XYZ file of C-alpha atoms in Angstrom:
596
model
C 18.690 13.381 17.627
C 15.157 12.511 18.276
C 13.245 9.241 16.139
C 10.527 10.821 13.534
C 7.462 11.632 15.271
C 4.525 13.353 13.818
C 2.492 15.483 16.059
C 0.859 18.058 16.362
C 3.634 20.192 14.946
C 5.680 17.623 13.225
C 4.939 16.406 10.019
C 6.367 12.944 8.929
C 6.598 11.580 5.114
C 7.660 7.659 4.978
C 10.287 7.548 2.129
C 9.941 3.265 1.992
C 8.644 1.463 -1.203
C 10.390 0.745 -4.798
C 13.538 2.897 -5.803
C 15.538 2.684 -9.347
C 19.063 1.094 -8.099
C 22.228 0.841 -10.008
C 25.395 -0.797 -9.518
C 28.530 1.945 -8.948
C 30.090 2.096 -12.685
C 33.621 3.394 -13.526
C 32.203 5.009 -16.473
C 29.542 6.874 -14.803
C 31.197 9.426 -12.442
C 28.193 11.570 -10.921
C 25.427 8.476 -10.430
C 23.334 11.225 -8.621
C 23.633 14.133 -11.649
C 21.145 12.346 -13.753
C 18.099 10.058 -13.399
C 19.943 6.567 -12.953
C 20.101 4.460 -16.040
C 19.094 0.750 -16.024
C 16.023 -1.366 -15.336
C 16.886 -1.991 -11.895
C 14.581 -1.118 -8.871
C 15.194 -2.247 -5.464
C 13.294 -2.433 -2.230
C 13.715 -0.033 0.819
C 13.940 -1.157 3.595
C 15.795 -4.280 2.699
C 19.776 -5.478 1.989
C 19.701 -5.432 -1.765
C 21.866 -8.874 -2.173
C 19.138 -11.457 -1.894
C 16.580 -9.027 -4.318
C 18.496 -9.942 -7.337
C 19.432 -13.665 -9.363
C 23.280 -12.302 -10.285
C 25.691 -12.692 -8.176
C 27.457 -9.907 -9.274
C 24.813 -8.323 -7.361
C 25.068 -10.100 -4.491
C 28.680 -10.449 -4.131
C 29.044 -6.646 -5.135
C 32.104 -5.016 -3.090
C 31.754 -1.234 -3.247
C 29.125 1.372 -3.897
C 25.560 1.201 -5.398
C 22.993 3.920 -5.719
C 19.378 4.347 -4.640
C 17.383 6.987 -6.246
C 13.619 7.975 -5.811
C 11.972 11.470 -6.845
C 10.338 13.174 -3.696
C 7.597 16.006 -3.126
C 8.240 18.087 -1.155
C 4.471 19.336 0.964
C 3.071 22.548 0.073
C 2.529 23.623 3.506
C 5.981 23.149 4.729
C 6.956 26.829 3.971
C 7.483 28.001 7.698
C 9.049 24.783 8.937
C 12.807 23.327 8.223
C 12.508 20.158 6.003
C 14.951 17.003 7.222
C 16.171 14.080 5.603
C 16.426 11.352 8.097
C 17.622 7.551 7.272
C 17.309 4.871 10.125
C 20.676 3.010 8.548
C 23.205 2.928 5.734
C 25.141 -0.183 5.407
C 28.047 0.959 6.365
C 28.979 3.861 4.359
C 26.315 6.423 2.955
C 25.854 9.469 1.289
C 22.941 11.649 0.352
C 22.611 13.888 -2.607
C 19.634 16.412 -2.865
C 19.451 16.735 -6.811
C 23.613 17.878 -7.215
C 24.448 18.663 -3.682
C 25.992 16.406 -0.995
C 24.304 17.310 2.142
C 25.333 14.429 4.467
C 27.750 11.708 4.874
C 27.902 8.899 7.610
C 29.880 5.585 8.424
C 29.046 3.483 10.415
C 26.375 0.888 9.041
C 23.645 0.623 12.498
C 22.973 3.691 13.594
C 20.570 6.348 12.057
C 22.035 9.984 10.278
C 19.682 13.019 9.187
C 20.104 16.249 7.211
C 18.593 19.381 6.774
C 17.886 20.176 3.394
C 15.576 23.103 3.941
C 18.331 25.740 1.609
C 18.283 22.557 -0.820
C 14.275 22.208 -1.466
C 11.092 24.356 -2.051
C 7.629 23.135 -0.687
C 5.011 22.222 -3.368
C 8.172 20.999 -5.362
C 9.827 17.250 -6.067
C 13.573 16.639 -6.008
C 15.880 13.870 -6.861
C 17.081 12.278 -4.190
C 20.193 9.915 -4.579
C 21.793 7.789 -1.978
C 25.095 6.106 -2.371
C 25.697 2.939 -0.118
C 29.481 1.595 -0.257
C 29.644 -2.238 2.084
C 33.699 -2.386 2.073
C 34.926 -2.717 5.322
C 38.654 -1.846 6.170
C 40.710 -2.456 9.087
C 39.775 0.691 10.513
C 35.689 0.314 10.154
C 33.610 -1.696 12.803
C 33.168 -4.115 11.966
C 36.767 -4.885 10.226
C 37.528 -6.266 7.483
C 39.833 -6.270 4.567
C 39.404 -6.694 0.193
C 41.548 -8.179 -1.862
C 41.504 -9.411 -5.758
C 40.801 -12.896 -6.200
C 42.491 -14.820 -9.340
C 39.832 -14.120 -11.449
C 40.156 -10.835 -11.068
C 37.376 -9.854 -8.844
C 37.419 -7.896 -5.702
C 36.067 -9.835 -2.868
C 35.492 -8.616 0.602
C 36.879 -10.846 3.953
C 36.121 -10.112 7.545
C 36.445 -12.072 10.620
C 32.512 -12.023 12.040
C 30.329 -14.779 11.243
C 27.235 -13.440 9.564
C 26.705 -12.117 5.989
C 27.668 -9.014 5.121
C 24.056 -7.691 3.841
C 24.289 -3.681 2.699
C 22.357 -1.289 1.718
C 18.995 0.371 2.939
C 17.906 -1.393 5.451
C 15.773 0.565 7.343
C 13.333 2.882 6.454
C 13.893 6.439 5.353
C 11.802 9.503 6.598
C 10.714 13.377 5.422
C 9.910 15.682 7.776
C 8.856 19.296 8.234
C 9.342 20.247 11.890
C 9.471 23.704 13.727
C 12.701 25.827 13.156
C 12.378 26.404 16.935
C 12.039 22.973 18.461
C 12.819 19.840 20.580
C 16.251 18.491 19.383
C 16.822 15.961 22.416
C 15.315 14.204 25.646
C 16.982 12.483 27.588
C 15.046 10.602 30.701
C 16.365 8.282 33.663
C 14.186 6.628 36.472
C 14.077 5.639 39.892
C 12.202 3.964 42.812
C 12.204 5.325 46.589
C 9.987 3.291 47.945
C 6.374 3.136 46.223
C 7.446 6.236 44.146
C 9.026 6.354 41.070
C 10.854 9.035 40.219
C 11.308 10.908 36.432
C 14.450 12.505 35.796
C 14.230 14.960 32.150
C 16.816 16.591 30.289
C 15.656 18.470 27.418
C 17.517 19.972 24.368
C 15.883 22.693 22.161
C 16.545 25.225 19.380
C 16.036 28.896 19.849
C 14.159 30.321 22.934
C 10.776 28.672 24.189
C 9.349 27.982 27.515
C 9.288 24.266 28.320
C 6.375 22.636 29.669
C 5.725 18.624 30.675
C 3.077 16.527 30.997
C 3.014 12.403 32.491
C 0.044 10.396 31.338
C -0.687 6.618 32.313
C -1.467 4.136 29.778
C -5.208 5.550 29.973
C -4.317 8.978 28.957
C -5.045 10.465 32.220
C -2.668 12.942 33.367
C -0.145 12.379 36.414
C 1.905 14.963 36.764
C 3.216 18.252 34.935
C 5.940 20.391 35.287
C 8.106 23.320 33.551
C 11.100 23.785 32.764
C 13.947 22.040 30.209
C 15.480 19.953 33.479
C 13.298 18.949 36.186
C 12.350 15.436 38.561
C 8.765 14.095 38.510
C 8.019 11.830 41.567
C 5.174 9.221 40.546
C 3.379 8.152 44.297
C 2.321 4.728 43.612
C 4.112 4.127 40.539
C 3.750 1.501 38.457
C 6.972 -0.371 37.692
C 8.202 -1.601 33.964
C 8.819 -5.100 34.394
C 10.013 -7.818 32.865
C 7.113 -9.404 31.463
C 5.094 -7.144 32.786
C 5.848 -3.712 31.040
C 4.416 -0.707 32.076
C 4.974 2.538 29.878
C 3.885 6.649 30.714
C 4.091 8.783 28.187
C 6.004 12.011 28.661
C 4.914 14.688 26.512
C 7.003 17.720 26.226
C 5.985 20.755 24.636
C 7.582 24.192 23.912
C 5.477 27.264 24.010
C 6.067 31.239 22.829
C 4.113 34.163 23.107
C 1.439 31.804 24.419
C 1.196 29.453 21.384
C 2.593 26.029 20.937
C 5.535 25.774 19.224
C 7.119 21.935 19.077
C 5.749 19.119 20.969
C 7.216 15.774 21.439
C 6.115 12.753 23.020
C 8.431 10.394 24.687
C 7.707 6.873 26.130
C 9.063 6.125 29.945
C 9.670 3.212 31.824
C 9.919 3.493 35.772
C 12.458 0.657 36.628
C 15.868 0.416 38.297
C 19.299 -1.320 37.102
C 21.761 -2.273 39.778
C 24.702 -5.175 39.437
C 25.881 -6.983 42.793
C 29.301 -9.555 43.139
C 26.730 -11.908 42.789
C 23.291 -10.776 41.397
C 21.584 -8.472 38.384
C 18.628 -6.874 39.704
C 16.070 -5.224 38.319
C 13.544 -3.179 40.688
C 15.231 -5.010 43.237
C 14.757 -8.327 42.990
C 17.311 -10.644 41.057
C 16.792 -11.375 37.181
C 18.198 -14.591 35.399
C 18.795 -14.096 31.435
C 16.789 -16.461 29.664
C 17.087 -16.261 25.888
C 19.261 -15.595 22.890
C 21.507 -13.478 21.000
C 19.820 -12.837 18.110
C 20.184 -11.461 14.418
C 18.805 -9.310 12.098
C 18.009 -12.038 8.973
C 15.559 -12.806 7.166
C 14.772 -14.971 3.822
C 15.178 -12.442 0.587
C 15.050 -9.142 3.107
C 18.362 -9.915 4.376
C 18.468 -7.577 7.197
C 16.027 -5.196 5.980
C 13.537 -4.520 9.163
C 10.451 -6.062 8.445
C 7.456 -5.523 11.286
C 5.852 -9.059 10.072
C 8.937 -10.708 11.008
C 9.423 -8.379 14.367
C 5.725 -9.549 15.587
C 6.634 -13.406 15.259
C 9.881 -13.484 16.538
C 8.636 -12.277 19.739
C 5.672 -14.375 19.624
C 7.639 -17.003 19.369
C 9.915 -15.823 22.196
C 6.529 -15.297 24.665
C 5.840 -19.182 23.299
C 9.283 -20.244 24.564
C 9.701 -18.043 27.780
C 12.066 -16.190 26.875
C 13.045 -13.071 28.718
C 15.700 -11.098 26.530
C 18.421 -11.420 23.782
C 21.231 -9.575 22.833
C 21.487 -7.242 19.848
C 24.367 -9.726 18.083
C 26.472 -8.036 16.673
C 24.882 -4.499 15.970
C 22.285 -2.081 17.204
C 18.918 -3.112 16.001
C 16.110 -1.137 14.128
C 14.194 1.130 16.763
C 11.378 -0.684 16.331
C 13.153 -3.948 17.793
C 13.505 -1.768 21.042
C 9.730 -0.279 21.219
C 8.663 -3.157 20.910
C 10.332 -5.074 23.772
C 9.416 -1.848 25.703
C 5.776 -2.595 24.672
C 6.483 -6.567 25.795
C 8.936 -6.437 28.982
C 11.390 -8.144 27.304
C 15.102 -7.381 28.533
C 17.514 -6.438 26.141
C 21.308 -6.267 25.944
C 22.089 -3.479 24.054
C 25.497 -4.293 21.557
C 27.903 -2.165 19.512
C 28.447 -3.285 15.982
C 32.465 -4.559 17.467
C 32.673 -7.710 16.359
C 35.254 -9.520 14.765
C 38.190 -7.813 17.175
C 40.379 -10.768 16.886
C 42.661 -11.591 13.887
C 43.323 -14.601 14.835
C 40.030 -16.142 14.046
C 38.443 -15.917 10.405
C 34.387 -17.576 10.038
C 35.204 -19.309 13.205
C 38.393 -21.056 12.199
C 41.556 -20.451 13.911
C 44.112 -18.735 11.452
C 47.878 -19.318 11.463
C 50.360 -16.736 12.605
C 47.706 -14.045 13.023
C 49.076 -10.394 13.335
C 48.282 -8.527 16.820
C 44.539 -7.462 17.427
C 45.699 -4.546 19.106
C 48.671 -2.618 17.364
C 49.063 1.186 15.342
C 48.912 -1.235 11.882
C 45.568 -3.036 13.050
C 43.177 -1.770 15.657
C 45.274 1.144 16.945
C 44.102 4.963 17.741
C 42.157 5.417 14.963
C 39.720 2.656 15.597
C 39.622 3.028 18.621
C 38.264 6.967 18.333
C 35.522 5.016 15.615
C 34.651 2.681 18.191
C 33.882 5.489 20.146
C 32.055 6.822 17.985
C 29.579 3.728 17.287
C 29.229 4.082 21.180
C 28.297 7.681 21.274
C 25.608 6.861 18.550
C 24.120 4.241 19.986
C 23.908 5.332 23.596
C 22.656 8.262 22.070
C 19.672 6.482 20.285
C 18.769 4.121 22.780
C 19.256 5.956 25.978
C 15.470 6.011 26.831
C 14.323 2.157 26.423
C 13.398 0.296 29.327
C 13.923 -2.637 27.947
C 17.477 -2.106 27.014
C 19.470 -2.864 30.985
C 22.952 -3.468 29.811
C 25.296 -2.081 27.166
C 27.844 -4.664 25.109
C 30.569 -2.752 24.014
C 32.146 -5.946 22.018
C 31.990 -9.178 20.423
C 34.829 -12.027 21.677
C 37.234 -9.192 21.137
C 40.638 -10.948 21.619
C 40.598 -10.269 24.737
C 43.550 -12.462 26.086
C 45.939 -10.595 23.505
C 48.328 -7.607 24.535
C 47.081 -3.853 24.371
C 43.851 -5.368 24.753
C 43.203 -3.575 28.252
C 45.007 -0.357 26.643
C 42.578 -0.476 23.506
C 39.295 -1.243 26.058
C 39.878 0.812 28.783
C 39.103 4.074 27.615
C 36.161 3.127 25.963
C 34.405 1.324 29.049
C 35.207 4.780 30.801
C 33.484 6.630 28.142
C 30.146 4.212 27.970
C 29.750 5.071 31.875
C 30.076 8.800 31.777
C 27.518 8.631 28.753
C 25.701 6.836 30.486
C 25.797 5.972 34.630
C 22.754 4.313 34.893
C 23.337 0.686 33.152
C 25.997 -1.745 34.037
C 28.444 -2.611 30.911
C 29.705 -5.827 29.501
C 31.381 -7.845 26.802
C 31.246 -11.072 25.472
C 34.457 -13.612 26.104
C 35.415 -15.676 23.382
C 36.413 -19.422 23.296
C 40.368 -19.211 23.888
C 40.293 -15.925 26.351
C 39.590 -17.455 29.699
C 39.585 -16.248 33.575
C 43.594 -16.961 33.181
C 44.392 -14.655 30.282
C 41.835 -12.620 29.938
C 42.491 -8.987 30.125
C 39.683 -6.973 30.566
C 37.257 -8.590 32.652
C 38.225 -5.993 35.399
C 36.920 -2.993 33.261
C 33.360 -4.773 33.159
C 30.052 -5.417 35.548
C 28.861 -8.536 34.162
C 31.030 -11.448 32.385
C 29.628 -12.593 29.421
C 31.193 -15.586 28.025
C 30.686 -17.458 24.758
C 31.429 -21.151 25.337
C 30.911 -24.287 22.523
C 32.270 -27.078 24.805
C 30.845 -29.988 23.135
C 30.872 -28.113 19.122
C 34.037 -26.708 18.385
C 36.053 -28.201 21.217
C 35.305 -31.955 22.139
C 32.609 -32.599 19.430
C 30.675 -35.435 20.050
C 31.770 -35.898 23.621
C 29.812 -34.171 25.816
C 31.565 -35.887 28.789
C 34.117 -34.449 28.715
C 33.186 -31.054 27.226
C 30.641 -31.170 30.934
C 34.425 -31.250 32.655
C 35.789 -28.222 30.307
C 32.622 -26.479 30.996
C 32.670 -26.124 34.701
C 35.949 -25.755 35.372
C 35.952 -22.811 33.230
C 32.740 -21.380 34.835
C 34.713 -21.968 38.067
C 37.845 -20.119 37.226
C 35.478 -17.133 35.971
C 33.796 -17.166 39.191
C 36.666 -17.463 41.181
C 38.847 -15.359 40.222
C 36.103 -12.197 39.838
C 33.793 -10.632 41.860
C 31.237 -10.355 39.384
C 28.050 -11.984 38.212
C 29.275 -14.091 35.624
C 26.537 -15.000 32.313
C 26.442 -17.399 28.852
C 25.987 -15.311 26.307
C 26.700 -18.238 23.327
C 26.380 -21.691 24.080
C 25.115 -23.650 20.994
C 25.584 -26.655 18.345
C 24.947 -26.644 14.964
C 21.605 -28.807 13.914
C 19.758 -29.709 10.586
C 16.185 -29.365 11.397
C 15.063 -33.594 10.538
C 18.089 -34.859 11.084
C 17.663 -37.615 13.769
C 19.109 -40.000 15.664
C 19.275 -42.864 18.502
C 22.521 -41.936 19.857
C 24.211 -38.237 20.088
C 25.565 -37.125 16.237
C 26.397 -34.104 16.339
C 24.423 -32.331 13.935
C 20.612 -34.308 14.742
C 17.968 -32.853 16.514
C 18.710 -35.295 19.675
C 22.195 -33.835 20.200
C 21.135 -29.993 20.027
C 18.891 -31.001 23.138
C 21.497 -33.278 25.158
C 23.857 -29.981 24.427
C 21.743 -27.956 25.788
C 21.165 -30.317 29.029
C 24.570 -30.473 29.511
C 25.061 -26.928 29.652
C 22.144 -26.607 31.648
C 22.994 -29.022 34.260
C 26.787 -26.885 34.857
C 25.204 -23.792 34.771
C 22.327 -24.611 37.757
C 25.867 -25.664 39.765
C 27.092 -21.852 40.500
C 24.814 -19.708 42.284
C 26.111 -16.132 40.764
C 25.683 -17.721 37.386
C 22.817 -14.848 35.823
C 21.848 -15.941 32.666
C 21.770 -18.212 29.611
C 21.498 -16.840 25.961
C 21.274 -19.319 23.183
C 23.150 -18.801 20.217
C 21.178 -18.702 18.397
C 17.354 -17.898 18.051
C 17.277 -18.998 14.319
C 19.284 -20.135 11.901
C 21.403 -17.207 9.373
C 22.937 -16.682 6.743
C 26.994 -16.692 6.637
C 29.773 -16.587 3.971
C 30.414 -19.769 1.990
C 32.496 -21.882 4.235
C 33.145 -25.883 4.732
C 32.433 -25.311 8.312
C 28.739 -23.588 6.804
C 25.903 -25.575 5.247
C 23.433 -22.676 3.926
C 24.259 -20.456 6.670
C 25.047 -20.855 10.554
C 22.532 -23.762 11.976
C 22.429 -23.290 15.426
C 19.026 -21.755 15.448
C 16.243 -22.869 17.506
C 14.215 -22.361 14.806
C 15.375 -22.387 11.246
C 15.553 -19.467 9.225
C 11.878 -19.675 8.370
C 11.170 -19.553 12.078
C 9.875 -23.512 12.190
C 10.975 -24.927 15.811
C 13.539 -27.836 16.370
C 12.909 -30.346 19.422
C 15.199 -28.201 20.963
C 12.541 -25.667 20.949
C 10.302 -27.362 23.276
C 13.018 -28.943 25.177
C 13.489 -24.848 26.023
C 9.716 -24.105 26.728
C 9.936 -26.705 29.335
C 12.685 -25.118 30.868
C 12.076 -21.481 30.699
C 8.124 -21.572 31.267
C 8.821 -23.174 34.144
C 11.485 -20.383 35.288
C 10.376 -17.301 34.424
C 12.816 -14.914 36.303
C 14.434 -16.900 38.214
C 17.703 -18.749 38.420
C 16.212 -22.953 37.510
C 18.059 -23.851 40.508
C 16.655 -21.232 42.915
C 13.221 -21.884 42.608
């Protein structure tokens, strides 16, 4: 399922801007029969719980509607009209005046439909989406609702960040060829000074297809024909990291010597490989410097905004920052151009988070039920978590930037039936896709001892908050914790082992002489601390901060306005541990601090 494109046979129709909204209403039992009643409108793309003052709004558990007249183009007679939305959080359905013509779960990953029997060109229709937020123990992420004694429904879960819902991303019309280009699929390599362009194409009907490589001048490389083929590139240029480098590969089908469908796909000539000790890209070893990362914003919620995208990497270039991880969900497509654009390496992450019942906002719970039984995360989630995979390999196969897939967030990983519940899913990310290693994240209690699926994996990712949520305020002996668990990790695997969490909580102007937890001042000696263990273990490959700014969570005791472990608060303003960072990373690029 190719991304919108126009072209010179596509046309493309943006679908963001102001729709009329309504709450889901017992008493109204066909929202998308009639024009929805009600003053509301509602901005697309953005969660709709921050747009509104009443909480009823923002606390709503269950469906709402978006609605939004569209017009169809007059010249789309000869061409099949699709319906295409970028993300429904995390239960949608579309209505084309009265009829249902799609349906998807799953609240990360984009869904389309063809509603060319449903429309005539030179005509509007009523377009109606329904977005539903509850999560079950059966969705990804889980969760579970239950009536409150007043009455209300309120939704739980066992992730960390607010569950924002609705349209997030933007929504697209388009009017492409009845015969065309459904699917490309592109993998690289380097023999020498020569890259090499491996192309899988999909299509509809019968059509001859034809290829053309450009550089970034326009100036064309190489062609070819046919819907499989190799290009070798002499004297390629390499995507780096930091240094990106991107061909274009336009494809094009042809008939009775006339275009029919052409498609243009970007391509980044770099190589992935994972040693016992080392991650290397082209070859040479790469050391993650950055942060896992989240998809919040003031009043958008996590509604894509472009304004937003542009600093956030600015400020990422400012702090020399390689990568982040896509905590806890695939990001909007434009997240991933745009580190293809920039070099910057990406860890690509299912939405899997919150796999461990034993742990609510962060808090251990008493006498948890299993993770991993037929009553909790059993058969049926595990087929959905393959799902999410399927999806998401499926979107992102083709970014250079993204070098690693996470299949889960601190799943509970030292638990029974964990290995039984991961196993087949780690098999299934490789034969989707051979060409990038595959990790997970480690939580706090599931160490090198008791973990059970560290074998199934290329990289170990841990999340580790010596010093916050185990010996606060002593980073002594948190230092001690810290490296003898690195040690046991390293140990006891064969693996490059890498931090994907490490981080305290910090009030931006909050200072002080000595270390409180919570100042400025202890945020930075945290971070030294850390810093100083990891530079002590040579196939250590990487440090991700959690987080790169601070984000909004449910209400807890443990929460004051959100999660404030950012590096920057919400409104992107630096702490001192900001430049304490810069000084480090600047001075590291690539490489491993202690390997310079």
């Amino acid at each position: 399922m190719l991304r919108p494109q126009a072209s010179e046979t596509r046309d493309l129709v943006n679908l963001d801007g102001i729709w009329r909204f309504a709450v889901d209403r017992p008493e109204v039992s066909e929202p998308w029969s009639a024009p929805l009643q009600g003053s509301l409108d509602v901005a697309v793309p953005a969660s709709y719980n921050d747009l509104f003052l009443d909480p009823k709004i923002r606390d709503h558990v269950g469906w709402v509607w978006y609605q939004r007249d569209v017009f169809v183009p007059r010249g789309w007679g000869d061409r099949d009209t699709v319906i295409r939305f970028e993300a429904a959080t995390h239960h949608g359905k579309v209505y084309v005046n009265d009829v249902l013509v799609a349906e998807h779960i799953g609240g990360y990953t984009p869904f389309e439909a063809d509603i060319t029997d449903h429309v005539q060109p030179g005509k509007p229709f009523r377009l109606t989406v329904g977005v539903d937020n509850e999560l079950s123990i059966h969705t990804i992420p889980p969760g579970h609702v239950h009536v409150v004694d007043s009455g209300q429904r309120r939704q739980s879960y066992h992730h960390d960040f607010f569950n924002y819902a609705g349209l997030a991303r933007s929504v697209w019309l388009t009017g492409i060829p009845r015969t065309r280009i459904e699917d490309i699929a592109v993998t690289t390599g380097v023999e020498g000074a020569a890259g090499t362009i491996k192309y899988s194409v999909v299509t509809t009907g019968s059509a001859e297809v034809r290829v053309v490589l450009r550089d970034e001048t326009g100036a064309e490389v190489l062609n070819g024909s046919g819907a499989e083929g190799t290009l070798r590139v002499e004297e390629v240029k390499l995507w780096q990291p930091g240094a990106a480098y991107l061909y274009k590969l336009e494809v094009s089908l042809h008939g009775d010597g006339e275009l029919v469908d052409s498609y243009t796909q970007s391509v980044g000539v770099r190589t992935i490989e994972v040693t016992k000790t080392e991650f290397l890209i082209n070859g040479k070893p790469f050391y993650f410097t950055g942060f896992g990362k989240h998809e919040d914003t003031p009043v958008r919620g996590k509604g894509h905004d472009n304004a937003y995208l542009v600093h956030d990497f600015e400020l990422m270039k400012w702090i020399g920052a390689n990568s982040f991880r896509t905590s806890h969900y695939p990001y909007a497509e434009e997240v991933l151009d745009y580190a293809d654009r920039h070099g910057i390496v990406v860890i690509g992450e299912t939405a899997a988070v919150g796999f461990n019942l034993g742990v609510s906002g962060g808090m251990s719970a008493k006498n948890p039920p299993p993770t991993f039984s037929p009553d909790t995360l059993g058969d049926e989630m595990q087929e959905t978590h393959a799902q999410h995979l399927r999806e998401l390999i499926g979107r992102d196969k083709n970014h250079p930037s993204v070098v690693m897939w996470c299949i889960a967030n601190e799943p509970a990983s030292q638990e029974d039936g964990a290995y039984e519940y991961f196993a087949p899913l780690a098999e299934l990310t490789r034969k989707l896709d051979p060409s990038r290693p595959i990790t997970y994240t480690a939580w706090l209690l599931a160490n090198a001892k008791n973990d059970q699926i560290a074998t199934l994996f290329d990289v170990i990712g841990i999340n580790r908050y010596f010093g916050w949520y185990i010996d606060n305020g002593d980073l002594a002996s948190a230092e001690v914790k810290l490296e003898a668990d690195i040690r046991d990790w390293v140990e006891k695997f064969d693996k490059p082992v890498m931090m994907t969490e490490y981080g305290a909580d910090t009030m931006a102007g909050l200072h002080s002489l000595n270390d409180i937890p919570w100042s400025e001042e202890y945020q930075i000696a945290y971070l030294e601390m850390n810093h100083r263990v990891f530079d002590k273990f040579p196939t250590f490959v990487g440090e991700q901060v959690w987080n790169f700014a601070d984000f909004r969570t449910t209400p807890g005791v443990h929460r004051v306005d959100g999660n404030k472990k950012g590096i920057f608060t919400r409104d992107r303003r630096p702490k001192g541990s900001a430049f304490f960072l810069r000084g480090r990373w600047t001075a590291t690029g690539n490489v491993k601090p202690s390997q310079q």
